Every structure is written in structure tokens, then in C-alpha cells.
PDB file of C-alpha atoms in Angstrom:
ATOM      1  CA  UNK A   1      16.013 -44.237  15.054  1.00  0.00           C
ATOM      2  CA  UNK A   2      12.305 -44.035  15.634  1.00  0.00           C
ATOM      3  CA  UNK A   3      12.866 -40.421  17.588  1.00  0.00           C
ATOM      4  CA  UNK A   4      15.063 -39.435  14.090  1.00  0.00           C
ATOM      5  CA  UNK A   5      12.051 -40.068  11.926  1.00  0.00           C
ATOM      6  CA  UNK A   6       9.701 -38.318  14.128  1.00  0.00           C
ATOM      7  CA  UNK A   7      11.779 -35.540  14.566  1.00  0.00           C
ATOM      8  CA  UNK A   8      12.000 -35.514  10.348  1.00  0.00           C
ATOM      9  CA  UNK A   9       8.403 -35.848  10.171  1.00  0.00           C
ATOM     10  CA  UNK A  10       8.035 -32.860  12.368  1.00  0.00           C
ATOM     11  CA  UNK A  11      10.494 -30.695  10.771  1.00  0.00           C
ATOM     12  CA  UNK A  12       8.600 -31.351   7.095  1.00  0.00           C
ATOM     13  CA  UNK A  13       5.463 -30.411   8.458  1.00  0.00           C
ATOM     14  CA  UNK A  14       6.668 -27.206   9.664  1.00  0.00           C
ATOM     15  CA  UNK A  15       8.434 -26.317   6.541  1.00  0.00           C
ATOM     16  CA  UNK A  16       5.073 -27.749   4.425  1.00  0.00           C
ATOM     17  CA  UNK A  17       2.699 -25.459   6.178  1.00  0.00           C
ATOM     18  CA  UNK A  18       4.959 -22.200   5.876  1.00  0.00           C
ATOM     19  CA  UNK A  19       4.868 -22.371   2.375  1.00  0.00           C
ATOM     20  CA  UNK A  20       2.104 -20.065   0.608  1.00  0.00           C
ATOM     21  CA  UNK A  21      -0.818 -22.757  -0.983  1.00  0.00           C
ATOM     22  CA  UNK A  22      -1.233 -22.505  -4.898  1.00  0.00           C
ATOM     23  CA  UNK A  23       1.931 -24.021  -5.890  1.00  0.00           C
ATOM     24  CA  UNK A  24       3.937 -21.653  -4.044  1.00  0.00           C
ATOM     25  CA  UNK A  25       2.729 -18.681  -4.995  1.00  0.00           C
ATOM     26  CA  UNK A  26       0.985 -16.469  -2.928  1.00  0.00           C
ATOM     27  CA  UNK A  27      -2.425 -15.035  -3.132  1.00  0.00           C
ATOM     28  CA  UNK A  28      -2.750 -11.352  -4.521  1.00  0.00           C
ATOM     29  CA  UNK A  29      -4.614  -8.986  -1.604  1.00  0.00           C
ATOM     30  CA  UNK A  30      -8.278  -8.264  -2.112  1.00  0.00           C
ATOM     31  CA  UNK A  31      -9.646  -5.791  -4.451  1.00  0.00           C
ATOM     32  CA  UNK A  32      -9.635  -3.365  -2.261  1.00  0.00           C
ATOM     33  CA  UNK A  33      -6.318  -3.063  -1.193  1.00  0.00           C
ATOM     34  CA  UNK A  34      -5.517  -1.836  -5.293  1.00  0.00           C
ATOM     35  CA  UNK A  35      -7.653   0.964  -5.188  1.00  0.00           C
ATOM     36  CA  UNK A  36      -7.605   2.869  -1.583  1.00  0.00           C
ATOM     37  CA  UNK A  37      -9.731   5.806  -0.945  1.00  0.00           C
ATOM     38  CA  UNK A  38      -9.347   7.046   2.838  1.00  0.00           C
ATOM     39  CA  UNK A  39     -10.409  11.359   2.472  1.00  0.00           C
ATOM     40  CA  UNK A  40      -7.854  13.524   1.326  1.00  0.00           C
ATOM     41  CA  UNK A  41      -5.443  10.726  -0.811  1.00  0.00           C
ATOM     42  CA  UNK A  42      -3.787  12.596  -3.225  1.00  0.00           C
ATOM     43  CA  UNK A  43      -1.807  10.944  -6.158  1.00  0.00           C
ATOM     44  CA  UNK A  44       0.287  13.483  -8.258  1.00  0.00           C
ATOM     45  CA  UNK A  45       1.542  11.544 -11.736  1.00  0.00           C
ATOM     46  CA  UNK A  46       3.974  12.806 -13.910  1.00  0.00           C
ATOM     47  CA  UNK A  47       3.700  12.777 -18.229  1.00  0.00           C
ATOM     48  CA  UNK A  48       5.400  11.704 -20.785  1.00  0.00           C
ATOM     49  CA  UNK A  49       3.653  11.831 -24.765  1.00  0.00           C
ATOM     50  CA  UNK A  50       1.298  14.429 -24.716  1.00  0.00           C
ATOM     51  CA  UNK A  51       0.761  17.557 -23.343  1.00  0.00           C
ATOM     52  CA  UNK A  52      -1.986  16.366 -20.624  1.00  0.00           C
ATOM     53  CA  UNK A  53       0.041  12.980 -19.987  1.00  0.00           C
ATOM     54  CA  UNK A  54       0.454  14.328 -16.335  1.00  0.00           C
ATOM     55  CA  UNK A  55      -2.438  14.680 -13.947  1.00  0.00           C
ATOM     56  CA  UNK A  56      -3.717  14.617 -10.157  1.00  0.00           C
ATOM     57  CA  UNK A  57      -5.914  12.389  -8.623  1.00  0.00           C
ATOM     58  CA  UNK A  58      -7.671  13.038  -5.200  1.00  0.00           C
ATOM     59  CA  UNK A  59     -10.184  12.003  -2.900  1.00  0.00           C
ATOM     60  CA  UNK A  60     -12.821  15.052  -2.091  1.00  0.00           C
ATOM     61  CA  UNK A  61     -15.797  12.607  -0.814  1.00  0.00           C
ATOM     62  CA  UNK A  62     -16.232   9.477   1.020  1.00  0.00           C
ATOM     63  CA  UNK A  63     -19.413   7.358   2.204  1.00  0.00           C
ATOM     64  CA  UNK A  64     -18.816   3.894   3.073  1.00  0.00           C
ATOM     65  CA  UNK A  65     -18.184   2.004   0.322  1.00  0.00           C
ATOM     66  CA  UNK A  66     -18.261   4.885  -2.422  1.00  0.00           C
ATOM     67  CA  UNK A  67     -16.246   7.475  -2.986  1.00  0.00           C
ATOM     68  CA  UNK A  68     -16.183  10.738  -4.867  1.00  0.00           C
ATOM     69  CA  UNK A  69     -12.186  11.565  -6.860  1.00  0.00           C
ATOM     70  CA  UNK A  70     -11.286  14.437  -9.045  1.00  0.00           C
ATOM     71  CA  UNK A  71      -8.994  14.233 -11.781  1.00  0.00           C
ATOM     72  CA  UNK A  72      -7.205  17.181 -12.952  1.00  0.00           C
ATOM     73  CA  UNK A  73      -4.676  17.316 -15.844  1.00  0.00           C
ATOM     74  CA  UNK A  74      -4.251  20.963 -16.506  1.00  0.00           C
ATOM     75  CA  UNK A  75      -6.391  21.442 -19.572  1.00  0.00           C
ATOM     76  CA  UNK A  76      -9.450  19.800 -17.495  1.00  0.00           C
ATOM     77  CA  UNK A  77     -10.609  18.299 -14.176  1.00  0.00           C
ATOM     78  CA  UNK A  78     -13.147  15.304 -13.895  1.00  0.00           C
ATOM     79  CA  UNK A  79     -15.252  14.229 -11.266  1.00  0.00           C
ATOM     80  CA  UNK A  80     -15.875  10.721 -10.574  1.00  0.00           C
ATOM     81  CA  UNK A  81     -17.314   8.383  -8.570  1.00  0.00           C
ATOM     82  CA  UNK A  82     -16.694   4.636  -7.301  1.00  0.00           C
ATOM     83  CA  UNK A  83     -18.170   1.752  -5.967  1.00  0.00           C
ATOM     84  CA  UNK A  84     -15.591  -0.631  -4.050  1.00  0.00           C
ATOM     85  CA  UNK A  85     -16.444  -3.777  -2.474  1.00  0.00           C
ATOM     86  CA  UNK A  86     -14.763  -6.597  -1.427  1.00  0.00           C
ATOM     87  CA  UNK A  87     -14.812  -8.287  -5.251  1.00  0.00           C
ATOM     88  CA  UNK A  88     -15.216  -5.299  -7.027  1.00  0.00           C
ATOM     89  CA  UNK A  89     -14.699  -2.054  -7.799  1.00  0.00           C
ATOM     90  CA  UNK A  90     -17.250  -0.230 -10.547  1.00  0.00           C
ATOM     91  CA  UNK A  91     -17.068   3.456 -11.849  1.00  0.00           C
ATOM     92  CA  UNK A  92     -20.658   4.968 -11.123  1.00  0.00           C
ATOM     93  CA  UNK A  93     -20.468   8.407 -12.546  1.00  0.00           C
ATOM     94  CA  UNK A  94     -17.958  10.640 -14.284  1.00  0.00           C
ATOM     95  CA  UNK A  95     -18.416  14.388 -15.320  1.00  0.00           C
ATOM     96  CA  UNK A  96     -15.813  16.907 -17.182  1.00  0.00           C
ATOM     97  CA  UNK A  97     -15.427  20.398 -16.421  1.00  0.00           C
ATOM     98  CA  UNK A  98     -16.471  20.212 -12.976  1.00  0.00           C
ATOM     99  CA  UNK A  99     -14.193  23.234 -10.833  1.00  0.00           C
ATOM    100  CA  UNK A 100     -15.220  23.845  -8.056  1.00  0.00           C
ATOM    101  CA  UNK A 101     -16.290  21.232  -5.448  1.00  0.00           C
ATOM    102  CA  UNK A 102     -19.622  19.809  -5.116  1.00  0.00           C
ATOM    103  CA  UNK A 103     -20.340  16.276  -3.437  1.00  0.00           C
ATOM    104  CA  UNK A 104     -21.901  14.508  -5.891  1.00  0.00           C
ATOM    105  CA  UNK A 105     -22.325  10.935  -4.143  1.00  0.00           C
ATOM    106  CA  UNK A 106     -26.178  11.291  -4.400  1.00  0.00           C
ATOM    107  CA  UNK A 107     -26.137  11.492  -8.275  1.00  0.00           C
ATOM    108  CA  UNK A 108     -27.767   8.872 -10.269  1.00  0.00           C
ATOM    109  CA  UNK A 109     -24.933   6.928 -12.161  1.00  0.00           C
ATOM    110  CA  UNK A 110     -24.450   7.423 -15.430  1.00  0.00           C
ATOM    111  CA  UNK A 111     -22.243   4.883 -16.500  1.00  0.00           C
ATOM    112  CA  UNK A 112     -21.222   1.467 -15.086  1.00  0.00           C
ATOM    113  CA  UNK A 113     -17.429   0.951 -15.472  1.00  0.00           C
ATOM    114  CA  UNK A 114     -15.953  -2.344 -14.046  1.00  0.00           C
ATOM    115  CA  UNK A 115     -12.106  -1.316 -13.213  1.00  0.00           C
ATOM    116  CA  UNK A 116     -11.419  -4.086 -11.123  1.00  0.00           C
ATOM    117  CA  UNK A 117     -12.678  -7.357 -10.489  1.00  0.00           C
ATOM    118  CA  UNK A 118     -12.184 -11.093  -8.853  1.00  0.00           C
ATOM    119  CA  UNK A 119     -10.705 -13.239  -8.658  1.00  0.00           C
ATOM    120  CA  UNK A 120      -7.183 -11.484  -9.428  1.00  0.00           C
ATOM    121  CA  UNK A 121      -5.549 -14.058 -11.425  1.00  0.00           C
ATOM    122  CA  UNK A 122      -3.531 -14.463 -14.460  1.00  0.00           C
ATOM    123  CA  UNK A 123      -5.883 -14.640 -17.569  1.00  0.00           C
ATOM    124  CA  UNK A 124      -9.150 -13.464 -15.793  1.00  0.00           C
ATOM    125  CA  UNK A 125     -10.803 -11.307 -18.387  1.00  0.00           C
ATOM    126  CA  UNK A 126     -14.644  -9.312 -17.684  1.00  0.00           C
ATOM    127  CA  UNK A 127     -16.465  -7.114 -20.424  1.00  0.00           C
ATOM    128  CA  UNK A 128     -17.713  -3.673 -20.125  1.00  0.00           C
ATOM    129  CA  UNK A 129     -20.150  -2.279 -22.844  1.00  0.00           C
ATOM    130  CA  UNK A 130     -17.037  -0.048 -24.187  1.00  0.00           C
ATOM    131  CA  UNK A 131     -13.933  -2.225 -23.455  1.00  0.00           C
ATOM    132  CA  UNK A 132     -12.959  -5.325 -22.396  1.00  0.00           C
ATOM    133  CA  UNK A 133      -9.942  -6.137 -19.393  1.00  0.00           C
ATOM    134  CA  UNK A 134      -7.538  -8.350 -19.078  1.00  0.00           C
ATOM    135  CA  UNK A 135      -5.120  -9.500 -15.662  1.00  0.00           C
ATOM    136  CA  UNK A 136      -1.963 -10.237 -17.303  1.00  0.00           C
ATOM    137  CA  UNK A 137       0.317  -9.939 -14.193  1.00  0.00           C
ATOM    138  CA  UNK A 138      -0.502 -10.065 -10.269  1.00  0.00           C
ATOM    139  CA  UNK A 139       3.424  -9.959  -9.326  1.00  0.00           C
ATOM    140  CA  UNK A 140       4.832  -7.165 -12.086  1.00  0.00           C
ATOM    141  CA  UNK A 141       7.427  -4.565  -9.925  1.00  0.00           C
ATOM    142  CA  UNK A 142       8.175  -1.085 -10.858  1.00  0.00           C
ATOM    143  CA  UNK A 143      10.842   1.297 -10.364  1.00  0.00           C
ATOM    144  CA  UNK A 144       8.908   4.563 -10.704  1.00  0.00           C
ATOM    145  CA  UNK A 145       9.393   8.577  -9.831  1.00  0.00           C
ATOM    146  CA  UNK A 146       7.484   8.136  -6.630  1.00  0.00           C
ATOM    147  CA  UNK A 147       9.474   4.892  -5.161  1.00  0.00           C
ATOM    148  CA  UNK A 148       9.786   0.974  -5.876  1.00  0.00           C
ATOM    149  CA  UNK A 149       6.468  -1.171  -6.060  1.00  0.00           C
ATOM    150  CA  UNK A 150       5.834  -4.703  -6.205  1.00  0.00           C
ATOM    151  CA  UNK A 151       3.529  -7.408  -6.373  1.00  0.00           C
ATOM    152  CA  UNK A 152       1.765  -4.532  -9.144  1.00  0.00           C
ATOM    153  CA  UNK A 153      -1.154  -5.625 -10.931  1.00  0.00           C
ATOM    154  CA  UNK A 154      -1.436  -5.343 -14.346  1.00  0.00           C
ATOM    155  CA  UNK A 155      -4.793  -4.724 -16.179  1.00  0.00           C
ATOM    156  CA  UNK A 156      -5.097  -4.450 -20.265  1.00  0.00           C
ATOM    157  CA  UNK A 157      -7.577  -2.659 -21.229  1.00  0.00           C
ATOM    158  CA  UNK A 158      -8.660  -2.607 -25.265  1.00  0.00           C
ATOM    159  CA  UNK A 159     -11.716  -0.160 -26.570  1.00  0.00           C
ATOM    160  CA  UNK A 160     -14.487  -2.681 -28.348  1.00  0.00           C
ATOM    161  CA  UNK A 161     -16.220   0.371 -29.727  1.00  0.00           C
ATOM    162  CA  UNK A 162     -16.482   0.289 -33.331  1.00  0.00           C
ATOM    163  CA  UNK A 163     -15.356   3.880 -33.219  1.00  0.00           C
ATOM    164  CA  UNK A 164     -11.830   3.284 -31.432  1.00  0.00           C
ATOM    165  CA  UNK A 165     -11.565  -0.917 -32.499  1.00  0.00           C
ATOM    166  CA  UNK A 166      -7.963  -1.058 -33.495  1.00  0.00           C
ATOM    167  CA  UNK A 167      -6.872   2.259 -32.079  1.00  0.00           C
ATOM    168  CA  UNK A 168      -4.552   0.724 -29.494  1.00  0.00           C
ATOM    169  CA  UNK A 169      -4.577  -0.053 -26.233  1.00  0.00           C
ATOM    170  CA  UNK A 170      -4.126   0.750 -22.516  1.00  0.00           C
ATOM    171  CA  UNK A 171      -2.264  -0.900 -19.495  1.00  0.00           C
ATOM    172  CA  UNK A 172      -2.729   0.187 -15.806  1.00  0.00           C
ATOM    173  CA  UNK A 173      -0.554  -0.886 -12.921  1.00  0.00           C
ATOM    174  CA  UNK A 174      -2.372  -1.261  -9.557  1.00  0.00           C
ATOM    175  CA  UNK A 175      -0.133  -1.422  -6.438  1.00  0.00           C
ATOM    176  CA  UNK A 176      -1.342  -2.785  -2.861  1.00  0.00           C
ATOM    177  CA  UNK A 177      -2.300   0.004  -0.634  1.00  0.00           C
ATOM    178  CA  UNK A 178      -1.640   2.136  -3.200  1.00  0.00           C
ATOM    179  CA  UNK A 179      -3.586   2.073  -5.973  1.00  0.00           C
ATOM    180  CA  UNK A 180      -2.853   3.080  -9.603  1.00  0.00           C
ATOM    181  CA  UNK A 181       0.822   3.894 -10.178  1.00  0.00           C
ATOM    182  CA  UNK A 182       1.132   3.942 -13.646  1.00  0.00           C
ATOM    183  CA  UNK A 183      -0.453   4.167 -17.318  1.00  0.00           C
ATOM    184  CA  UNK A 184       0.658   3.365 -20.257  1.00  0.00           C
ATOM    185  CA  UNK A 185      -1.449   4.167 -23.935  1.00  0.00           C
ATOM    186  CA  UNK A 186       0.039   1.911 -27.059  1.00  0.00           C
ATOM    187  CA  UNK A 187      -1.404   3.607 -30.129  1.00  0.00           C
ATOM    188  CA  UNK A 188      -0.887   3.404 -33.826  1.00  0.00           C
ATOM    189  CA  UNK A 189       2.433   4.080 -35.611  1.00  0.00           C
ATOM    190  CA  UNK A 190       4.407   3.853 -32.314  1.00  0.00           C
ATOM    191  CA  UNK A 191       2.381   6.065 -30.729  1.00  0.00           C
ATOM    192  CA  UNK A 192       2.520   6.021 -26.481  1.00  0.00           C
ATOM    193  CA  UNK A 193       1.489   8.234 -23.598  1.00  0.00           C
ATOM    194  CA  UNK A 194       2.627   7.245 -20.540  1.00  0.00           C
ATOM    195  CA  UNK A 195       1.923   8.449 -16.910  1.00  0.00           C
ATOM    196  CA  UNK A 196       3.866   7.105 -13.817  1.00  0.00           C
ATOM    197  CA  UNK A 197       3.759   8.163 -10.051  1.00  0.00           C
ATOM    198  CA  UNK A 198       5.727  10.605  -8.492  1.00  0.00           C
ATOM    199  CA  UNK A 199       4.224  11.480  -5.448  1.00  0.00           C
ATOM    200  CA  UNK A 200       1.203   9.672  -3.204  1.00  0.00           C
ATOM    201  CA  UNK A 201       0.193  11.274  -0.105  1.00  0.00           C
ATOM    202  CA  UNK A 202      -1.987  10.929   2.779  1.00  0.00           C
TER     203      UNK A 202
END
């Protein structure tokens, strides 16, 4: 009998320390892992809403920690710039109408943008000096052009301008080892623009 209960013991143990801590729910990755940026990532999304809904995202530049993306959409391409660390991850610098290719890591910022930020948890909320972010999901999945995704982050973002207060809002969904997958605009009088991943690349 005593052998029984040990061997019970045991087996509850094992089973206890399998299980993920938190209630049972497993941790999100780190920051990083939402927003890769290993040289020549390319992320091709398609539109739906407006003309420029679809656009292409790649990585021309990379030092350490920072890295250098252009963003084209057809009617223009941006340049900018990001700072990931391990709790992170802060848009530096951004500039329009930029066509050919310059490295521009060395620029001084001129803006400072917090995309993403720990801890990634349900409810965590920072302010920027133009918006202010909100996790509502670390475990959303998404059937989407470019393939199935889960465990997506989910990040509302809502303009605190007094230009753009009550305009609407924005939601981006952030994939591990992917990055963003998908955005969705909610403006007035049913207005949305929506654009969703067809195609990542290494």
C-alpha cells in the first residue's frame, strides 16, 4: 500500500510540473520574437478599403539592436527605423518619400514611438505622446492569405491627438517569429481598412 501511494505521489508530481505556471496558461515569447528583423525580411500584405490598404515591408539595414525597414504602398515608400530590446521595441525615426536607398541608422531620431512593450499581458496599456496601446489578446489565431497563425498578439491602438480624438481606431496582430500579420483601421460611419499577410519571406 505504502509503494501505491508513493508511486501516486510520483506520478502527480510529474504531471504538476509539466503543466505551464500562471494558472495554466503559458507565457507569451519575449518582445522580440513579435517583431523579427534578420537583413533582407520581406513582408508583402495585401488591401482591402482603400486604395493604399496593401503595402511591403522590408528590412534594408541592420546594426545590433536597430534596424532600418522601408514601407512601400504604391502611392509612397517610408523609411523607418527601430529600436528592439529584450522589453521593448521603440520607433526612432520615420521619413516619407524616401526612393532610393540610403542607410540611415546614424540619423538623430525624430520621434519616439513605443510599438511594443512588457510585460505582454492582457490589459497592459503604455502612452505615447500621440496614442495610447492596449494588449487585449496574447493567444488570438488567424487564418490569413499568407498561412494560419497563433498565439497572435493583439495591440489597440487609439490617436489621443485632439486633431484625430474620436476618429477611430487601429488593431495590429503580432505573430511569434513573425511579426505583424495584420491591420485593421475602425473609422467613423462603418468605415475599415484592413491589411492582412500574404506572403513573408526570408
Amino acid at each position: 500500500m505504502k509503494r501505491f501511494g508513493c508511486l501516486l505521489l510520483l506520478f502527480c508530481l510529474t504531471i504538476l510540473s509539466a503543466l505551464p505556471a500562471s494558472g495554466g496558461a503559458a507565457a507569451p515569447p519575449p518582445v522580440p520574437a513579435y517583431f523579427p528583423f534578420a537583413e533582407n525580411y520581406v513582408w508583402e500584405f495585401a488591401g482591402e478599403g482603400i486604395e493604399f490598404a496593401a503595402f511591403t515591408r522590408r528590412v534594408e539595414f541592420r546594426r545590433g539592436d536597430r534596424v532600418q525597414m522601408s514601407q512601400s504602398n504604391g502611392g509612397t515608400r517610408l523609411m523607418n527605423i527601430y529600436h528592439v530590446t529584450a522589453h521593448r521595441v521603440i520607433q526612432t525615426f520615420s521619413q516619407a518619400e524616401v526612393y532610393d536607398n540610403p542607410p540611415l541608422l546614424d540619423k538623430p531620431a525624430n520621434l519616439s514611438v513605443i510599438v511594443l512593450k512588457a510585460p505582454l499581458v492582457v490589459g497592459a496599456t503604455w502612452q505615447n505622446a500621440q496614442d495610447r496601446r492596449e494588449i487585449l489578446s496574447v493567444a488570438s489565431t488567424l487564418q490569413l492569405p499568407a498561412g494560419s497563425f497563433d498565439n497572435v498578439l493583439v495591440v489597440k491602438i487609439v490617436s489621443t491627438a485632439k486633431e484625430h480624438q474620436g476618429d477611430g481606431y487601429t488593431l495590429e496582430y503580432y505573430a511569434p517569429n513573425i511579426g505583424l500579420v495584420m491591420q485593421e483601421y475602425y473609422g467613423v460611419n462603418n468605415f475599415k481598412v484592413v491589411s492582412k499577410l500574404k506572403s513573408f519571406r526570408k
